[in-house]
XYZ file of C-alpha atoms in Angstrom:
615
model
C 31.828 -0.632 -41.739
C 28.431 -0.037 -43.234
C 25.486 -1.525 -41.434
C 22.730 -3.465 -43.147
C 20.312 -2.725 -40.363
C 17.611 -0.152 -40.476
C 16.456 -0.564 -44.028
C 14.733 2.576 -45.203
C 11.774 2.053 -47.484
C 11.224 4.898 -49.899
C 7.730 6.360 -50.008
C 7.297 8.848 -52.818
C 4.135 10.673 -53.931
C 2.768 9.826 -57.364
C 3.762 13.253 -58.659
C 7.399 12.651 -57.713
C 7.394 9.177 -59.286
C 6.035 10.626 -62.539
C 8.554 13.461 -62.367
C 11.351 10.924 -61.935
C 10.080 8.911 -64.881
C 9.995 11.986 -67.099
C 13.556 12.726 -65.927
C 14.679 9.276 -67.109
C 12.988 9.743 -70.480
C 14.576 13.152 -70.974
C 17.925 11.665 -70.011
C 17.520 8.904 -72.628
C 16.205 11.335 -75.250
C 19.260 13.514 -74.727
C 21.535 10.549 -75.466
C 19.881 9.397 -78.729
C 16.615 11.060 -79.760
C 16.393 9.180 -83.091
C 16.599 5.830 -81.322
C 13.808 6.751 -78.897
C 11.478 7.984 -81.661
C 12.201 4.892 -83.740
C 11.314 2.598 -80.824
C 8.033 4.459 -80.232
C 7.025 4.316 -83.888
C 7.936 0.641 -84.223
C 6.051 -0.462 -81.118
C 2.891 1.515 -81.759
C 2.569 0.755 -85.469
C 3.394 -2.945 -85.097
C 1.160 -3.441 -82.047
C -1.884 -1.772 -83.568
C -1.285 -3.476 -86.903
C -1.073 -6.973 -85.393
C -4.170 -6.532 -83.225
C -6.366 -5.038 -85.935
C -5.356 -7.427 -88.686
C -5.772 -10.393 -86.392
C -9.290 -9.398 -85.276
C -10.597 -8.084 -88.612
C -9.159 -11.045 -90.491
C -10.810 -13.576 -88.175
C -14.221 -11.903 -88.454
C -14.031 -11.585 -92.245
C -12.688 -15.111 -92.706
C -15.459 -16.780 -90.666
C -18.134 -14.620 -92.268
C -16.883 -15.644 -95.717
C -17.019 -19.299 -94.754
C -20.518 -19.037 -93.276
C -21.955 -16.902 -96.093
C -24.076 -18.629 -98.758
C -22.230 -16.665 -101.439
C -18.902 -18.062 -100.280
C -16.138 -17.565 -102.872
C -12.817 -19.377 -102.671
C -11.207 -16.592 -104.686
C -12.276 -13.915 -102.196
C -11.081 -16.028 -99.266
C -7.718 -16.651 -100.917
C -7.281 -12.927 -101.555
C -8.165 -12.243 -97.897
C -5.657 -14.814 -96.611
C -2.956 -13.584 -98.988
C -3.532 -9.950 -97.999
C -3.413 -10.796 -94.301
C -0.228 -12.831 -94.768
C 1.499 -10.041 -96.685
C 0.415 -7.474 -94.095
C 1.669 -9.593 -91.182
C 4.945 -10.295 -93.004
C 5.426 -6.572 -93.620
C 4.814 -5.722 -89.962
C 7.207 -8.478 -88.871
C 9.883 -7.272 -91.306
C 9.576 -3.710 -89.995
C 9.861 -4.986 -86.429
C 12.951 -7.131 -87.150
C 14.689 -4.359 -89.127
C 14.007 -1.890 -86.333
C 15.413 -4.333 -83.797
C 18.590 -4.892 -85.853
C 19.068 -1.163 -86.299
C 18.334 -0.347 -82.668
C 20.600 -2.914 -80.981
C 23.986 -1.273 -81.736
C 22.553 2.160 -80.903
C 21.309 0.813 -77.563
C 24.798 -0.539 -76.833
C 26.305 2.839 -77.726
C 23.781 4.647 -75.543
C 24.573 2.283 -72.658
C 28.256 3.054 -73.062
C 27.538 6.793 -73.028
C 25.530 6.446 -69.816
C 28.241 4.425 -68.064
C 30.871 6.916 -69.201
C 28.814 9.731 -67.719
C 28.473 7.780 -64.468
C 32.266 7.351 -64.309
C 32.855 11.046 -64.928
C 30.313 11.927 -62.260
C 31.893 9.531 -59.765
C 35.290 11.166 -60.353
C 33.828 14.530 -59.322
C 32.278 13.228 -56.099
C 33.930 14.434 -52.904
C 35.878 11.764 -51.057
C 33.762 12.337 -47.957
C 30.801 10.871 -49.879
C 32.421 7.431 -49.786
C 32.220 7.510 -45.979
C 28.427 7.980 -46.137
C 26.159 4.921 -46.199
C 23.378 6.723 -48.064
C 25.669 7.951 -50.816
C 27.331 4.548 -51.146
C 23.997 2.786 -51.552
C 22.735 5.406 -54.011
C 25.898 5.119 -56.059
C 25.863 1.296 -56.122
C 22.197 1.179 -57.150
C 22.602 3.925 -59.756
C 25.734 2.388 -61.275
C 24.432 -1.180 -61.353
C 20.903 -0.498 -62.645
C 21.218 2.657 -64.765
C 21.359 1.001 -68.188
C 18.523 -1.437 -67.495
C 16.292 1.186 -65.909
C 16.732 3.850 -68.605
C 16.297 1.426 -71.498
C 13.388 -0.301 -69.746
C 11.753 3.086 -69.125
C 11.903 3.862 -72.849
C 10.555 0.474 -73.912
C 7.821 0.539 -71.269
C 6.544 3.891 -72.483
C 6.607 2.569 -76.054
C 4.684 -0.512 -74.905
C 2.262 1.747 -73.057
C 1.671 3.741 -76.245
C 1.155 0.524 -78.190
C -1.232 -0.849 -75.592
C -3.333 2.306 -75.388
C -3.483 2.698 -79.175
C -4.446 -0.954 -79.592
C -7.136 -0.705 -76.903
C -8.649 2.376 -78.552
C -8.784 0.694 -81.961
C -10.240 -2.518 -80.527
C -12.775 -0.501 -78.534
C -13.985 0.992 -81.785
C -14.373 -2.463 -83.360
C -16.156 -3.817 -80.304
C -18.491 -0.799 -80.134
C -19.572 -1.397 -83.729
C -20.550 -4.989 -82.964
C -21.560 -5.130 -79.267
C -20.219 -2.544 -76.747
C -21.296 -4.634 -73.726
C -18.409 -7.048 -74.274
C -15.977 -4.234 -73.399
C -17.184 -4.323 -69.773
C -15.333 -7.569 -69.020
C -11.782 -6.555 -70.004
C -12.234 -3.096 -68.444
C -13.465 -4.599 -65.163
C -10.563 -7.077 -65.263
C -8.177 -4.180 -65.876
C -9.363 -2.358 -62.749
C -9.077 -5.453 -60.560
C -5.697 -6.293 -62.062
C -4.428 -2.733 -61.599
C -5.272 -2.705 -57.894
C -3.848 -6.163 -57.196
C -0.724 -5.587 -59.303
C -0.072 -2.340 -57.439
C -0.147 -4.242 -54.138
C 2.043 -7.006 -55.554
C 4.570 -4.517 -56.964
C 4.833 -2.701 -53.624
C 5.497 -5.978 -51.827
C 8.019 -7.096 -54.473
C 9.886 -3.776 -54.275
C 10.122 -3.913 -50.468
C 11.278 -7.524 -50.711
C 13.902 -6.614 -53.316
C 15.270 -3.755 -51.167
C 15.573 -5.931 -48.059
C 17.027 -8.848 -50.009
C 19.752 -6.740 -51.651
C 20.801 -5.244 -48.329
C 21.179 -8.684 -46.791
C 22.769 -10.341 -49.829
C 25.609 -7.812 -49.863
C 27.022 -9.756 -46.916
C 26.569 -13.079 -48.681
C 28.108 -11.769 -51.897
C 31.115 -10.441 -50.002
C 31.639 -13.747 -48.196
C 31.453 -15.545 -51.539
C 33.561 -13.044 -53.484
C 36.706 -13.232 -51.340
C 37.138 -16.919 -52.180
C 37.952 -16.263 -55.825
C 39.926 -13.009 -55.528
C 43.707 -13.564 -55.659
C 44.625 -11.068 -52.925
C 42.803 -13.241 -50.357
C 44.013 -16.637 -51.581
C 47.155 -17.023 -49.438
C 45.522 -16.129 -46.130
C 42.515 -18.331 -46.859
C 44.746 -21.323 -47.555
C 46.880 -20.711 -44.462
C 44.056 -20.107 -42.023
C 40.494 -21.036 -41.190
C 38.970 -17.672 -42.072
C 36.508 -19.596 -44.234
C 34.698 -20.622 -41.018
C 33.426 -17.150 -39.989
C 32.954 -16.181 -43.644
C 30.818 -19.255 -44.279
C 28.904 -18.497 -41.082
C 28.271 -14.958 -42.311
C 27.208 -16.340 -45.705
C 24.740 -18.813 -44.181
C 23.357 -16.159 -41.823
C 22.667 -13.929 -44.807
C 21.001 -16.800 -46.672
C 18.839 -17.608 -43.626
C 17.813 -13.973 -43.275
C 16.970 -13.850 -46.987
C 14.820 -16.982 -46.639
C 12.983 -15.398 -43.710
C 12.368 -12.219 -45.712
C 11.222 -14.323 -48.679
C 8.699 -16.137 -46.511
C 7.453 -12.873 -45.018
C 6.695 -11.351 -48.399
C 6.102 -14.532 -50.398
C 2.818 -15.449 -48.702
C 1.299 -11.994 -49.248
C 2.492 -11.837 -52.851
C 1.006 -15.298 -53.512
C -2.380 -14.346 -52.019
C -2.689 -11.191 -54.101
C -1.585 -13.108 -57.207
C -4.233 -15.744 -56.509
C -6.964 -13.095 -56.160
C -5.799 -11.512 -59.403
C -5.758 -14.783 -61.324
C -9.124 -16.078 -60.095
C -10.949 -12.792 -60.723
C -9.421 -11.632 -63.989
C -8.320 -14.722 -65.863
C -10.729 -17.330 -64.526
C -14.077 -15.762 -63.634
C -14.241 -12.829 -66.093
C -12.373 -14.373 -69.062
C -13.117 -18.095 -68.920
C -16.737 -17.935 -67.718
C -18.386 -14.540 -68.209
C -17.215 -13.843 -71.765
C -18.114 -17.294 -73.288
C -21.474 -17.309 -71.494
C -22.381 -13.837 -72.765
C -21.251 -14.521 -76.341
C -23.056 -17.872 -76.361
C -26.258 -16.216 -75.163
C -26.059 -13.430 -77.769
C -25.348 -15.841 -80.648
C -27.552 -18.831 -79.759
C -30.414 -17.384 -77.705
C -30.751 -13.743 -78.724
C -29.432 -14.489 -82.240
C -28.174 -10.890 -82.486
C -24.634 -11.663 -83.665
C -23.146 -14.140 -86.111
C -20.347 -16.661 -85.736
C -17.808 -14.244 -87.233
C -18.848 -11.620 -84.704
C -18.500 -14.157 -81.869
C -14.976 -15.062 -82.968
C -14.025 -11.409 -83.542
C -15.463 -10.234 -80.222
C -13.824 -13.061 -78.299
C -10.493 -12.338 -79.950
C -10.880 -8.565 -79.519
C -11.782 -8.738 -75.826
C -8.980 -11.248 -75.181
C -6.466 -9.004 -76.929
C -7.900 -5.961 -75.175
C -7.631 -7.711 -71.814
C -4.003 -8.639 -72.524
C -3.194 -5.096 -73.632
C -4.807 -3.633 -70.512
C -2.949 -6.196 -68.430
C 0.257 -5.090 -70.117
C -0.633 -1.494 -69.251
C -0.744 -2.537 -65.623
C 2.672 -4.123 -65.849
C 3.997 -1.001 -67.559
C 2.543 1.177 -64.794
C 4.177 -1.118 -62.247
C 7.558 -0.871 -63.949
C 7.157 2.882 -64.363
C 6.627 3.125 -60.622
C 9.718 0.993 -60.003
C 11.720 3.160 -62.420
C 10.491 6.257 -60.601
C 11.671 4.869 -57.272
C 15.057 3.968 -58.757
C 15.377 7.373 -60.379
C 15.070 9.092 -57.007
C 18.499 7.681 -56.128
C 19.871 8.329 -59.584
C 18.763 11.967 -59.469
C 20.317 12.479 -56.055
C 23.549 11.051 -57.378
C 23.546 13.094 -60.597
C 22.395 16.303 -58.897
C 25.049 16.160 -56.193
C 27.146 19.313 -56.348
C 30.737 18.779 -55.323
C 32.012 21.220 -52.723
C 35.680 20.319 -53.214
C 36.436 18.491 -56.463
C 35.270 21.148 -58.916
C 36.172 24.241 -56.870
C 37.691 26.818 -59.236
C 39.309 29.131 -56.705
C 39.900 32.881 -56.728
C 43.712 33.066 -56.594
C 46.563 31.346 -58.432
C 48.600 28.625 -56.760
C 52.200 29.826 -56.156
C 54.586 28.652 -58.864
C 57.473 28.217 -56.418
C 57.928 26.530 -53.050
C 55.903 28.152 -50.267
C 55.178 27.786 -46.580
C 52.456 25.364 -45.501
C 50.762 26.581 -42.327
C 48.012 24.899 -40.301
C 46.128 27.214 -37.951
C 44.051 25.809 -35.082
C 42.651 23.140 -37.417
C 40.053 20.551 -36.333
C 38.160 17.957 -38.332
C 35.141 15.777 -37.615
C 33.592 13.144 -39.887
C 29.882 13.482 -40.628
C 27.872 11.768 -37.921
C 30.866 11.390 -35.564
C 30.424 12.401 -31.931
C 33.864 13.957 -31.549
C 36.662 15.420 -33.628
C 39.166 13.113 -35.308
C 41.756 15.921 -35.291
C 41.787 18.604 -32.610
C 43.288 22.081 -32.784
C 46.334 21.263 -34.880
C 48.897 24.047 -35.315
C 51.928 23.556 -37.546
C 54.222 25.508 -39.858
C 56.205 23.635 -42.507
C 58.825 25.708 -44.292
C 59.446 25.287 -48.006
C 61.847 22.404 -48.634
C 61.599 20.966 -45.109
C 61.643 17.208 -44.530
C 58.912 16.431 -42.009
C 57.834 13.165 -40.377
C 54.462 12.322 -38.838
C 54.557 9.406 -36.403
C 52.109 7.755 -34.049
C 50.026 4.660 -33.503
C 47.279 3.510 -35.865
C 44.190 5.686 -35.593
C 46.119 8.670 -34.267
C 44.866 10.803 -37.183
C 47.959 10.957 -39.411
C 46.360 9.757 -42.646
C 43.271 11.935 -42.101
C 45.601 14.904 -41.642
C 47.305 14.118 -44.971
C 43.912 13.976 -46.723
C 43.143 17.411 -45.342
C 46.502 18.783 -46.529
C 45.708 17.555 -50.066
C 42.151 18.874 -49.782
C 40.519 15.506 -50.156
C 38.493 16.675 -47.150
C 37.757 20.204 -45.938
C 38.574 21.206 -42.379
C 35.733 21.568 -39.878
C 37.404 24.427 -37.996
C 40.502 26.519 -38.507
C 42.412 26.631 -41.783
C 45.225 25.193 -43.884
C 47.222 27.853 -45.704
C 49.743 27.557 -48.512
C 51.637 30.535 -49.838
C 49.721 32.828 -47.486
C 46.255 31.821 -48.727
C 43.684 29.376 -47.404
C 43.836 26.358 -49.725
C 40.068 26.724 -50.285
C 40.876 29.874 -52.261
C 42.745 27.828 -54.880
C 41.422 25.699 -57.698
C 41.327 22.180 -56.254
C 42.837 20.655 -59.382
C 45.687 23.173 -59.565
C 46.416 22.920 -55.838
C 46.580 19.135 -55.879
C 48.912 19.237 -58.861
C 51.722 20.526 -56.600
C 51.606 17.244 -54.662
C 53.364 14.009 -55.449
C 52.004 11.194 -53.311
C 52.361 7.500 -52.633
C 49.975 5.911 -50.148
C 50.207 2.674 -48.222
C 47.054 1.421 -49.941
C 48.316 2.241 -53.437
C 46.796 0.356 -56.366
C 48.304 -1.343 -59.398
C 45.932 -1.204 -62.355
C 45.291 -3.624 -65.210
C 47.212 -1.372 -67.602
C 50.749 -1.062 -68.972
C 53.794 -0.260 -66.841
C 54.067 3.244 -68.275
C 50.374 3.952 -67.686
C 50.726 2.741 -64.105
C 53.596 5.181 -63.584
C 52.188 8.253 -65.357
C 48.567 7.455 -64.372
C 47.405 8.612 -67.814
C 47.973 7.902 -71.521
C 51.644 8.139 -72.445
C 52.970 9.423 -75.775
C 56.334 8.226 -77.132
C 58.323 11.261 -75.853
C 57.063 10.563 -72.329
C 58.657 7.107 -72.191
C 62.062 8.543 -71.264
C 60.510 10.192 -68.215
C 58.890 6.873 -67.240
C 62.190 4.979 -67.528
C 64.001 7.623 -65.488
C 61.326 7.453 -62.759
C 61.513 3.630 -62.650
C 65.308 3.824 -62.452
C 65.112 6.188 -59.474
C 62.629 3.923 -57.685
C 64.886 0.864 -58.187
C 62.645 -0.942 -60.695
C 64.750 -0.555 -63.844
C 66.506 -3.925 -63.489
C 63.137 -5.689 -63.227
C 61.806 -3.642 -66.147
C 64.515 -5.047 -68.397
C 63.181 -8.577 -67.789
C 59.586 -7.801 -68.717
C 58.375 -9.296 -72.033
C 57.113 -6.030 -73.524
C 59.099 -3.500 -71.524
C 57.088 -0.397 -70.664
C 54.117 -1.794 -72.598
C 53.897 -4.901 -70.411
C 50.494 -5.205 -68.784
C 50.569 -5.428 -65.002
C 48.211 -8.200 -63.827
C 46.988 -10.998 -66.077
C 43.354 -10.008 -65.850
C 43.102 -8.976 -69.510
C 46.472 -10.000 -70.964
C 47.865 -13.528 -71.071
C 51.428 -12.177 -71.204
C 50.787 -9.793 -68.309
C 53.013 -9.819 -65.226
C 52.030 -10.202 -61.586
C 54.511 -8.175 -59.501
C 55.651 -8.996 -56.001
C 54.700 -6.635 -53.182
C 58.068 -4.900 -53.191
C 58.114 -4.573 -56.994
C 54.614 -3.117 -57.021
C 55.639 -0.543 -54.413
C 58.579 0.539 -56.557
C 56.212 1.116 -59.486
C 53.963 3.160 -57.200
C 56.905 5.188 -55.892
C 58.038 5.836 -59.483
C 54.861 7.910 -59.835
C 56.408 10.351 -57.395
C 59.636 10.726 -59.385
C 57.716 11.079 -62.658
C 56.024 14.182 -61.242
C 58.983 15.862 -59.553
C 59.342 18.650 -62.172
C 56.130 20.290 -60.920
C 56.013 18.796 -57.415
C 56.192 21.209 -54.476
C 55.252 18.718 -51.748
C 55.903 14.977 -51.627
C 53.585 12.863 -49.451
C 54.832 9.412 -48.449
C 52.204 7.553 -46.426
C 54.158 4.395 -45.518
C 54.803 3.452 -49.164
C 57.733 1.205 -48.232
C 55.931 -0.939 -45.652
C 56.371 -4.104 -47.787
C 60.157 -3.679 -47.860
C 62.601 -4.908 -45.266
C 64.119 -2.225 -42.957
C 67.370 -2.001 -44.928
C 65.604 -1.648 -48.294
C 63.179 0.808 -46.743
C 66.005 2.955 -45.404
C 67.802 2.966 -48.761
C 64.611 3.826 -50.644
C 63.708 6.649 -48.286
C 67.218 8.070 -48.552
C 66.912 7.894 -52.318
C 63.603 9.769 -52.179
C 65.053 12.436 -49.887
C 68.098 12.916 -52.101
C 66.112 13.110 -55.337
C 63.257 15.222 -53.998
C 65.697 18.142 -54.292
C 64.070 21.302 -52.907
C 60.558 19.863 -52.565
C 58.908 19.676 -49.158
C 58.751 16.015 -48.073
C 56.236 14.656 -45.564
C 56.733 11.112 -44.297
C 54.175 9.060 -42.416
C 55.650 5.985 -40.815
C 55.317 3.478 -38.014
C 58.907 2.402 -38.528
C 61.170 5.199 -37.395
C 64.301 4.438 -39.436
C 63.747 7.554 -41.565
C 62.652 9.999 -38.896
C 66.212 10.679 -37.724
C 66.846 12.554 -40.971
C 63.717 14.735 -40.724
C 64.004 18.438 -39.996
C 60.993 18.138 -37.713
C 59.018 15.213 -36.281
C 55.396 15.453 -35.141
C 54.052 12.794 -32.768
C 50.273 12.245 -33.089
C 48.039 10.688 -30.459
C 44.218 10.682 -30.413
C 44.074 13.409 -33.033
C 46.463 15.776 -31.275
C 50.153 16.616 -31.585
C 51.717 15.634 -28.288
C 55.417 16.050 -29.209
C 57.371 17.850 -31.899
C 61.031 18.520 -32.662
C 64.082 16.929 -34.257
C 65.077 13.356 -33.563
C 67.762 14.471 -31.105
C 65.380 16.850 -29.332
C 62.663 14.227 -28.933
C 65.107 11.574 -27.761
C 66.344 14.087 -25.187
C 62.809 14.577 -23.878
C 62.595 10.831 -23.239
C 58.892 10.889 -24.021
C 56.640 8.673 -26.133
C 58.673 9.157 -29.305
C 61.844 8.038 -27.537
C 60.023 5.022 -26.110
C 58.694 4.009 -29.541
C 62.083 4.530 -31.176
C 63.956 2.416 -28.637
C 61.413 -0.390 -28.966
C 62.182 -0.530 -32.690
C 65.926 0.183 -32.501
C 67.013 -3.449 -32.878
C 65.542 -3.520 -36.388
C 67.570 -0.579 -37.688
C 70.911 -0.727 -39.429
C 73.729 -1.239 -37.004
C 76.028 1.230 -38.774
C 73.810 4.119 -37.660
C 74.364 5.540 -34.191
C 71.288 5.064 -32.051
C 70.680 7.071 -28.914
C 68.412 5.354 -26.404
């Protein structure tokens, strides 16, 4: 279980934040360069156009009205020209927005697709690491918003800077002193906003860590797999307690940061928007127009409008800088995720996987999870001949499932080796090596897809449907298939299809086991990690016999707590605390009268009575 304690706050130098931001922009540019350029052009041209027309129009309009040679015709032409110009800028902005929206959606889809492909290539061991899990969750959940926001923020930044430069020129022509007030406000605002952003980011990090517990406690109440147990128990009591604890912790964190954020916001507002804008600017303009008589009414209106717009643009620059910093912090996780180089999933290998059945040999193999204090598996030695039927038994936590993951190279061994066909499995292409396995795990999944897609675990062309039907027949699901509304095309689960079907536990397991039969033409080794646990002992025995009979010459490895199948295995390995403590046939282990015999006799009353049991 992942802990929420010990929240690490990222502290990155400015150079790294800027580097991360450039990385995001390059990433977006690589997805749709035309879209990015169009957004930049639209923002900068529209922003500068609005600001200049607004300021110049106001100055000219008031000067016309206050001039003794006032002409209605000239004023009308001015108003008409300004209206047409503003309408043109607005039309360009709306057309750009309409054109950009579908391209943004497409770009978002491309980014999510890339995230999915990257996640597929991540080594399974990554999912056991808190840091990776958090990086992946943040990257997956915020990628679209952060990349698109990064693009728009840079466009806004360009617009703001261009507008400020143009307005600075206008102000300089009339009275350059007025520029002091928005610039001074910008500096104060930049410092205070930086402090506020830092506090808000730290608050957001702590809040998300805590709220994961609250979201989990809330989520289980509307997920169907939890519904029965919730209704038949009082599990809602500890879950509600966990939810309220998370809410209380979030409130405490909110109070801790809220006061400081409010104080800095108050300083920012009083200094920038009250003192400098509401008092200093009107007083200065009033003095220059009424006392010094150095500027006219049109200049007063233009300067007031220009400095107000300039202040707002500089304020927007601050917000853009703040969001750029936030994007840079986010991108640190995204880059780690995208730059991760898989050690297992994409291994190409140096030798070809044998095309026929071969010996599987484990030599003094040990394995330890990252951060663990001791080995999960210790000095395992085993030799499984081609075509053997082997059973792994033992209590929960004995290391059986971890051992299976190592055999399939979902993990790499810490010490020793696993060899197949005389070569260490690390010498093979991971994809080709795994293709010799057919597997059904206890925690199998049924997907919101058709029956045939759930069996083949990929798209299925028409000629492949016969293989699917044959596999479902061998797993005992064919009779149920004939009752489904759309046959092989029936959607399993009703999540996206009203005519979908919700299978029972036993039916779902038969669909999962059909995956094994669908692959048997190229399967060298069949892995069965308690796939029949939802069946009754009689049905389990019949299914396992069916699998053994139809596996033909493939090597079959069973993992089971229920020992009804182990009697038919060529060799049984008893695991305890990551070690093999007993091995042999059923008769040999019963003769030893050890732990296997004790476990078997404890379960004997559940087995079929027509089988001879030796206790």
